mmCIF file of C-alpha atoms in Angstrom:
data_model
loop_
_atom_site.group_PDB
_atom_site.id
_atom_site.type_symbol
_atom_site.label_atom_id
_atom_site.label_comp_id
_atom_site.label_asym_id
_atom_site.label_seq_id
_atom_site.Cartn_x
_atom_site.Cartn_y
_atom_site.Cartn_z
ATOM 1 C CA MET Z 1 -20.275 -1.234 16.656
ATOM 2 C CA THR Z 2 -19.051 -2.438 13.271
ATOM 3 C CA ILE Z 3 -17.587 -0.033 10.725
ATOM 4 C CA ARG Z 4 -16.693 -1.167 7.227
ATOM 5 C CA TRP Z 5 -15.009 0.940 4.574
ATOM 6 C CA PHE Z 6 -15.081 -0.346 1.013
ATOM 7 C CA GLU Z 7 -13.236 0.690 -2.119
ATOM 8 C CA TYR Z 8 -15.878 -0.255 -4.658
ATOM 9 C CA THR Z 9 -16.873 -3.715 -3.376
ATOM 10 C CA GLU Z 10 -13.672 -4.693 -1.543
ATOM 11 C CA CYS Z 11 -13.503 -4.078 2.190
ATOM 12 C CA ILE Z 12 -10.335 -2.058 2.859
ATOM 13 C CA TYR Z 13 -10.930 -1.326 6.560
ATOM 14 C CA LEU Z 14 -12.955 -3.214 9.153
ATOM 15 C CA TYR Z 15 -13.464 -2.129 12.759
ATOM 16 C CA LYS Z 16 -15.385 -4.649 14.857
ATOM 17 C CA ASN Z 17 -15.452 -5.001 18.634
ATOM 18 C CA GLY Z 18 -12.274 -2.939 18.965
ATOM 19 C CA GLN Z 19 -10.351 -5.023 16.405
ATOM 20 C CA VAL Z 20 -9.081 -3.555 13.127
ATOM 21 C CA THR Z 21 -8.404 -5.359 9.847
ATOM 22 C CA GLU Z 22 -6.897 -3.537 6.847
ATOM 23 C CA ARG Z 23 -6.642 -4.787 3.276
ATOM 24 C CA ARG Z 24 -3.158 -5.456 1.969
ATOM 25 C CA GLY Z 25 -1.676 -2.314 0.451
ATOM 26 C CA TYR Z 26 -3.459 -0.066 2.947
ATOM 27 C CA GLU Z 27 -1.597 -1.137 6.094
ATOM 28 C CA GLY Z 28 -0.551 1.906 8.118
ATOM 29 C CA ARG Z 29 -2.339 4.344 5.780
ATOM 30 C CA LEU Z 30 -5.849 4.138 7.250
ATOM 31 C CA SER Z 31 -7.171 5.004 10.702
ATOM 32 C CA LEU Z 32 -10.283 5.933 12.672
ATOM 33 C CA ASN Z 33 -10.429 8.200 15.715
ATOM 34 C CA THR Z 34 -12.011 5.736 18.126
ATOM 35 C CA GLN Z 35 -12.738 8.485 20.676
ATOM 36 C CA GLU Z 36 -14.999 10.218 18.140
ATOM 37 C CA MET Z 37 -17.021 7.122 17.233
ATOM 38 C CA GLU Z 38 -19.451 7.436 20.145
ATOM 39 C CA ARG Z 39 -20.341 10.897 18.812
ATOM 40 C CA GLY Z 40 -21.131 9.370 15.428
ATOM 41 C CA ASN Z 41 -17.880 10.395 13.720
ATOM 42 C CA VAL Z 42 -16.563 7.402 11.808
ATOM 43 C CA SER Z 43 -14.295 9.376 9.483
ATOM 44 C CA LEU Z 44 -11.605 7.318 7.833
ATOM 45 C CA ARG Z 45 -8.211 9.007 7.671
ATOM 46 C CA MET Z 46 -6.121 8.100 4.639
ATOM 47 C CA LYS Z 47 -2.442 9.065 4.571
ATOM 48 C CA ASN Z 48 -0.093 9.292 1.602
ATOM 49 C CA THR Z 49 -2.824 9.467 -1.030
ATOM 50 C CA GLN Z 50 -1.908 8.579 -4.586
ATOM 51 C CA GLU Z 51 -3.692 8.663 -7.929
ATOM 52 C CA SER Z 52 -4.443 4.951 -7.638
ATOM 53 C CA ASP Z 53 -6.621 5.797 -4.590
ATOM 54 C CA SER Z 54 -9.169 7.462 -6.906
ATOM 55 C CA ALA Z 55 -12.296 5.359 -6.461
ATOM 56 C CA VAL Z 56 -15.795 5.068 -5.086
ATOM 57 C CA TYR Z 57 -15.712 4.564 -1.310
ATOM 58 C CA ILE Z 58 -18.559 3.239 0.802
ATOM 59 C CA CYS Z 59 -18.809 3.622 4.565
ATOM 60 C CA GLN Z 60 -21.121 1.197 6.358
ATOM 61 C CA VAL Z 61 -21.899 1.505 10.084
ATOM 62 C CA ILE Z 62 -23.802 -1.115 12.070
ATOM 63 C CA HIS Z 63 -24.729 -0.252 15.650
ATOM 64 C CA GLY Z 64 -27.210 -2.594 17.283
ATOM 65 C CA GLU Z 65 -30.200 -2.814 14.965
ATOM 66 C CA GLN Z 66 -29.273 0.378 13.071
ATOM 67 C CA GLU Z 67 -27.374 0.297 9.795
ATOM 68 C CA GLU Z 68 -26.231 3.414 7.929
ATOM 69 C CA GLU Z 69 -24.279 3.800 4.699
ATOM 70 C CA THR Z 70 -22.760 6.582 2.627
ATOM 71 C CA VAL Z 71 -21.137 6.565 -0.790
ATOM 72 C CA MET Z 72 -18.567 9.041 -2.088
ATOM 73 C CA TYR Z 73 -16.096 9.415 -4.930
ATOM 74 C CA LEU Z 74 -12.471 10.317 -4.240
ATOM 75 C CA ASP Z 75 -10.490 11.841 -7.108
ATOM 76 C CA VAL Z 76 -6.718 12.164 -6.628
ATOM 77 C CA LYS Z 77 -4.651 13.903 -9.316
ATOM 78 C CA GLU Z 78 -1.110 15.267 -9.122
ATOM 79 C CA GLY Z 79 -1.099 15.524 -5.335
ATOM 80 C CA LYS Z 80 -4.509 17.223 -5.181
ATOM 81 C CA TRP Z 81 -7.761 15.535 -4.255
ATOM 82 C CA SER Z 82 -11.492 16.137 -4.159
ATOM 83 C CA ILE Z 83 -14.365 14.265 -2.536
ATOM 84 C CA THR Z 84 -17.785 14.166 -4.155
ATOM 85 C CA PRO Z 85 -20.601 12.718 -2.048
ATOM 86 C CA VAL Z 86 -22.744 10.336 -4.036
ATOM 87 C CA HIS Z 87 -25.171 9.936 -1.125
ATOM 88 C CA ASP Z 88 -25.208 11.878 2.130
ATOM 89 C CA TYR Z 89 -26.045 9.991 5.260
ATOM 90 C CA LYS Z 90 -26.874 10.852 8.817
ATOM 91 C CA HIS Z 91 -24.598 9.740 11.605
ATOM 92 C CA LEU Z 92 -26.218 7.734 14.342
ATOM 93 C CA ASN Z 93 -26.732 11.023 16.224
ATOM 94 C CA ASN Z 94 -28.373 12.569 13.107
ATOM 95 C CA ASN Z 95 -25.464 14.842 12.104
ATOM 96 C CA THR Z 96 -24.827 14.763 8.360
ATOM 97 C CA ASN Z 97 -21.174 14.619 7.378
ATOM 98 C CA GLN Z 98 -18.731 13.391 4.776
ATOM 99 C CA CYS Z 99 -16.564 10.794 6.373
ATOM 100 C CA LEU Z 100 -13.301 10.582 4.480
ATOM 101 C CA SER Z 101 -10.256 12.610 5.542
ATOM 102 C CA LEU Z 102 -7.058 12.684 3.509
ATOM 103 C CA TYR Z 103 -3.538 13.522 4.591
ATOM 104 C CA ASN Z 104 -0.491 13.665 2.340
#
């Protein structure tokens, strides 16, 4: 399974064959719960959010021949945040979910 998280068009987090690559500036702030992935949960956890994290985020999942994608907008202001789905998607097990979790 390959999971890519993008901020706009730049890949900020890549999970492929058990290996993780994070974009500079995000090291230690991003994580996936690998135990949940087989259930279709590919939520990205982002710690220590800041206003500069406000952006469009894209989650792309490739599993065998299947490819799924979702797009959302994260707005961070004065320590508060909101997530607006631009497109919903169905997990590989057909459960619809937003897939960005934030922790300050």
